[in-house]
Amino acid sequence: MSDILQQKEYSESVGRLLIEFGSQMTMERVQKENPNVTEGGRYTPPDCRPRWKVAIIIPFRHRENHLKYWLHYLHPILRRQKIDYGIYIINQ
């Protein structure tokens, strides 16, 4: 792995995560910023064999804007932990 790629991965896995709600969030943006998350909300770290698999169940009803922000911030937090996960959105 190149030094630049290792530095980028390291910088994404440490430090603060900036949380802000000033800009408009779209599902396209969430997908673009999380390219390794497959359709259906599944992610497996490409650089290691994870020890755990995690299922996150999100009860959802009539709050699409909140869901976009939730997914936008949740994916980076989970990726930092190098776990195999799936996010399941359940309509109430």
PDB file of C-alpha atoms in Angstrom:
ATOM      1  CA  MET A   1       0.000   0.000   0.000  1.00  0.00           C
ATOM      2  CA  SER A   2       1.355   3.439  -0.869  1.00  0.00           C
ATOM      3  CA  ASP A   3       2.372   5.880   1.872  1.00  0.00           C
ATOM      4  CA  ILE A   4      -0.201   8.432   0.715  1.00  0.00           C
ATOM      5  CA  LEU A   5      -3.020   5.876   0.885  1.00  0.00           C
ATOM      6  CA  GLN A   6      -1.912   4.735   4.354  1.00  0.00           C
ATOM      7  CA  GLN A   7      -1.795   8.333   5.581  1.00  0.00           C
ATOM      8  CA  LYS A   8      -5.283   8.999   4.215  1.00  0.00           C
ATOM      9  CA  GLU A   9      -6.708   5.881   5.887  1.00  0.00           C
ATOM     10  CA  TYR A  10      -4.975   6.786   9.162  1.00  0.00           C
ATOM     11  CA  SER A  11      -6.278  10.362   9.081  1.00  0.00           C
ATOM     12  CA  GLU A  12      -9.824   9.052   8.517  1.00  0.00           C
ATOM     13  CA  SER A  13      -9.581   6.715  11.498  1.00  0.00           C
ATOM     14  CA  VAL A  14      -8.418   9.141  14.186  1.00  0.00           C
ATOM     15  CA  GLY A  15      -9.329  12.534  15.496  1.00  0.00           C
ATOM     16  CA  ARG A  16     -12.514  14.474  15.713  1.00  0.00           C
ATOM     17  CA  LEU A  17     -15.485  13.978  13.470  1.00  0.00           C
ATOM     18  CA  LEU A  18     -16.938  17.337  12.477  1.00  0.00           C
ATOM     19  CA  ILE A  19     -20.713  17.347  12.941  1.00  0.00           C
ATOM     20  CA  GLU A  20     -22.656  20.165  11.314  1.00  0.00           C
ATOM     21  CA  PHE A  21     -26.174  20.595  10.023  1.00  0.00           C
ATOM     22  CA  GLY A  22     -25.755  23.777   8.005  1.00  0.00           C
ATOM     23  CA  SER A  23     -25.552  22.229   4.553  1.00  0.00           C
ATOM     24  CA  GLN A  24     -28.305  20.352   2.754  1.00  0.00           C
ATOM     25  CA  MET A  25     -27.872  16.576   2.959  1.00  0.00           C
ATOM     26  CA  THR A  26     -28.893  14.276   0.114  1.00  0.00           C
ATOM     27  CA  MET A  27     -28.801  10.501  -0.254  1.00  0.00           C
ATOM     28  CA  GLU A  28     -26.577  11.018  -3.314  1.00  0.00           C
ATOM     29  CA  ARG A  29     -24.039  12.804  -1.107  1.00  0.00           C
ATOM     30  CA  VAL A  30     -24.202  10.024   1.495  1.00  0.00           C
ATOM     31  CA  GLN A  31     -23.558   7.435  -1.234  1.00  0.00           C
ATOM     32  CA  LYS A  32     -20.758   9.469  -2.834  1.00  0.00           C
ATOM     33  CA  GLU A  33     -18.925   9.952   0.470  1.00  0.00           C
ATOM     34  CA  ASN A  34     -19.221   6.244   1.349  1.00  0.00           C
ATOM     35  CA  PRO A  35     -18.248   4.454  -1.876  1.00  0.00           C
ATOM     36  CA  ASN A  36     -17.321   1.160  -0.173  1.00  0.00           C
ATOM     37  CA  VAL A  37     -20.784   0.805   1.358  1.00  0.00           C
ATOM     38  CA  THR A  38     -22.757  -1.494  -0.908  1.00  0.00           C
ATOM     39  CA  GLU A  39     -26.408  -1.156  -1.743  1.00  0.00           C
ATOM     40  CA  GLY A  40     -28.403  -2.320   1.224  1.00  0.00           C
ATOM     41  CA  GLY A  41     -26.096  -0.557   3.704  1.00  0.00           C
ATOM     42  CA  ARG A  42     -23.405  -3.270   3.979  1.00  0.00           C
ATOM     43  CA  TYR A  43     -19.719  -2.577   4.584  1.00  0.00           C
ATOM     44  CA  THR A  44     -16.696  -4.813   5.042  1.00  0.00           C
ATOM     45  CA  PRO A  45     -13.228  -3.286   5.603  1.00  0.00           C
ATOM     46  CA  PRO A  46     -11.097  -3.870   2.493  1.00  0.00           C
ATOM     47  CA  ASP A  47      -7.799  -3.976   4.391  1.00  0.00           C
ATOM     48  CA  CYS A  48      -8.487  -6.442   7.217  1.00  0.00           C
ATOM     49  CA  ARG A  49     -10.584  -9.374   8.319  1.00  0.00           C
ATOM     50  CA  PRO A  50     -13.040  -8.010  10.893  1.00  0.00           C
ATOM     51  CA  ARG A  51     -13.564  -9.876  14.143  1.00  0.00           C
ATOM     52  CA  TRP A  52     -17.238  -8.932  14.451  1.00  0.00           C
ATOM     53  CA  LYS A  53     -20.319  -8.463  12.335  1.00  0.00           C
ATOM     54  CA  VAL A  54     -22.777  -5.849  13.495  1.00  0.00           C
ATOM     55  CA  ALA A  55     -26.383  -5.235  12.484  1.00  0.00           C
ATOM     56  CA  ILE A  56     -27.784  -1.785  13.174  1.00  0.00           C
ATOM     57  CA  ILE A  57     -31.556  -1.532  13.046  1.00  0.00           C
ATOM     58  CA  ILE A  58     -33.004   1.951  12.627  1.00  0.00           C
ATOM     59  CA  PRO A  59     -36.741   2.376  13.216  1.00  0.00           C
ATOM     60  CA  PHE A  60     -37.890   4.996  10.742  1.00  0.00           C
ATOM     61  CA  ARG A  61     -41.060   6.970  10.154  1.00  0.00           C
ATOM     62  CA  HIS A  62     -41.600  10.268   8.334  1.00  0.00           C
ATOM     63  CA  ARG A  63     -38.177  11.789   9.083  1.00  0.00           C
ATOM     64  CA  GLU A  64     -36.283  11.435   5.824  1.00  0.00           C
ATOM     65  CA  ASN A  65     -34.123  14.518   6.453  1.00  0.00           C
ATOM     66  CA  HIS A  66     -32.999  13.161   9.845  1.00  0.00           C
ATOM     67  CA  LEU A  67     -32.224   9.780   8.277  1.00  0.00           C
ATOM     68  CA  LYS A  68     -29.907  11.358   5.690  1.00  0.00           C
ATOM     69  CA  TYR A  69     -27.862  13.097   8.368  1.00  0.00           C
ATOM     70  CA  TRP A  70     -27.874   9.982  10.572  1.00  0.00           C
ATOM     71  CA  LEU A  71     -26.437   7.835   7.768  1.00  0.00           C
ATOM     72  CA  HIS A  72     -23.977  10.557   6.735  1.00  0.00           C
ATOM     73  CA  TYR A  73     -22.379  10.578  10.194  1.00  0.00           C
ATOM     74  CA  LEU A  74     -22.914   6.952  11.185  1.00  0.00           C
ATOM     75  CA  HIS A  75     -20.984   5.377   8.284  1.00  0.00           C
ATOM     76  CA  PRO A  76     -17.644   7.106   9.068  1.00  0.00           C
ATOM     77  CA  ILE A  77     -17.957   6.231  12.770  1.00  0.00           C
ATOM     78  CA  LEU A  78     -18.498   2.567  11.971  1.00  0.00           C
ATOM     79  CA  ARG A  79     -15.775   2.452   9.300  1.00  0.00           C
ATOM     80  CA  ARG A  80     -13.257   3.796  11.822  1.00  0.00           C
ATOM     81  CA  GLN A  81     -13.918   0.736  13.971  1.00  0.00           C
ATOM     82  CA  LYS A  82     -13.006  -1.665  11.125  1.00  0.00           C
ATOM     83  CA  ILE A  83     -16.114  -3.803  11.594  1.00  0.00           C
ATOM     84  CA  ASP A  84     -18.290  -5.646   9.119  1.00  0.00           C
ATOM     85  CA  TYR A  85     -21.699  -4.020   9.428  1.00  0.00           C
ATOM     86  CA  GLY A  86     -25.113  -3.704   7.904  1.00  0.00           C
ATOM     87  CA  ILE A  87     -27.605  -0.922   8.485  1.00  0.00           C
ATOM     88  CA  TYR A  88     -31.247  -1.937   8.276  1.00  0.00           C
ATOM     89  CA  ILE A  89     -33.934   0.725   8.115  1.00  0.00           C
ATOM     90  CA  ILE A  90     -37.297  -0.538   9.311  1.00  0.00           C
ATOM     91  CA  ASN A  91     -40.410   1.479   8.472  1.00  0.00           C
ATOM     92  CA  GLN A  92     -42.695   1.697  11.467  1.00  0.00           C
TER      93      GLN A  92
END
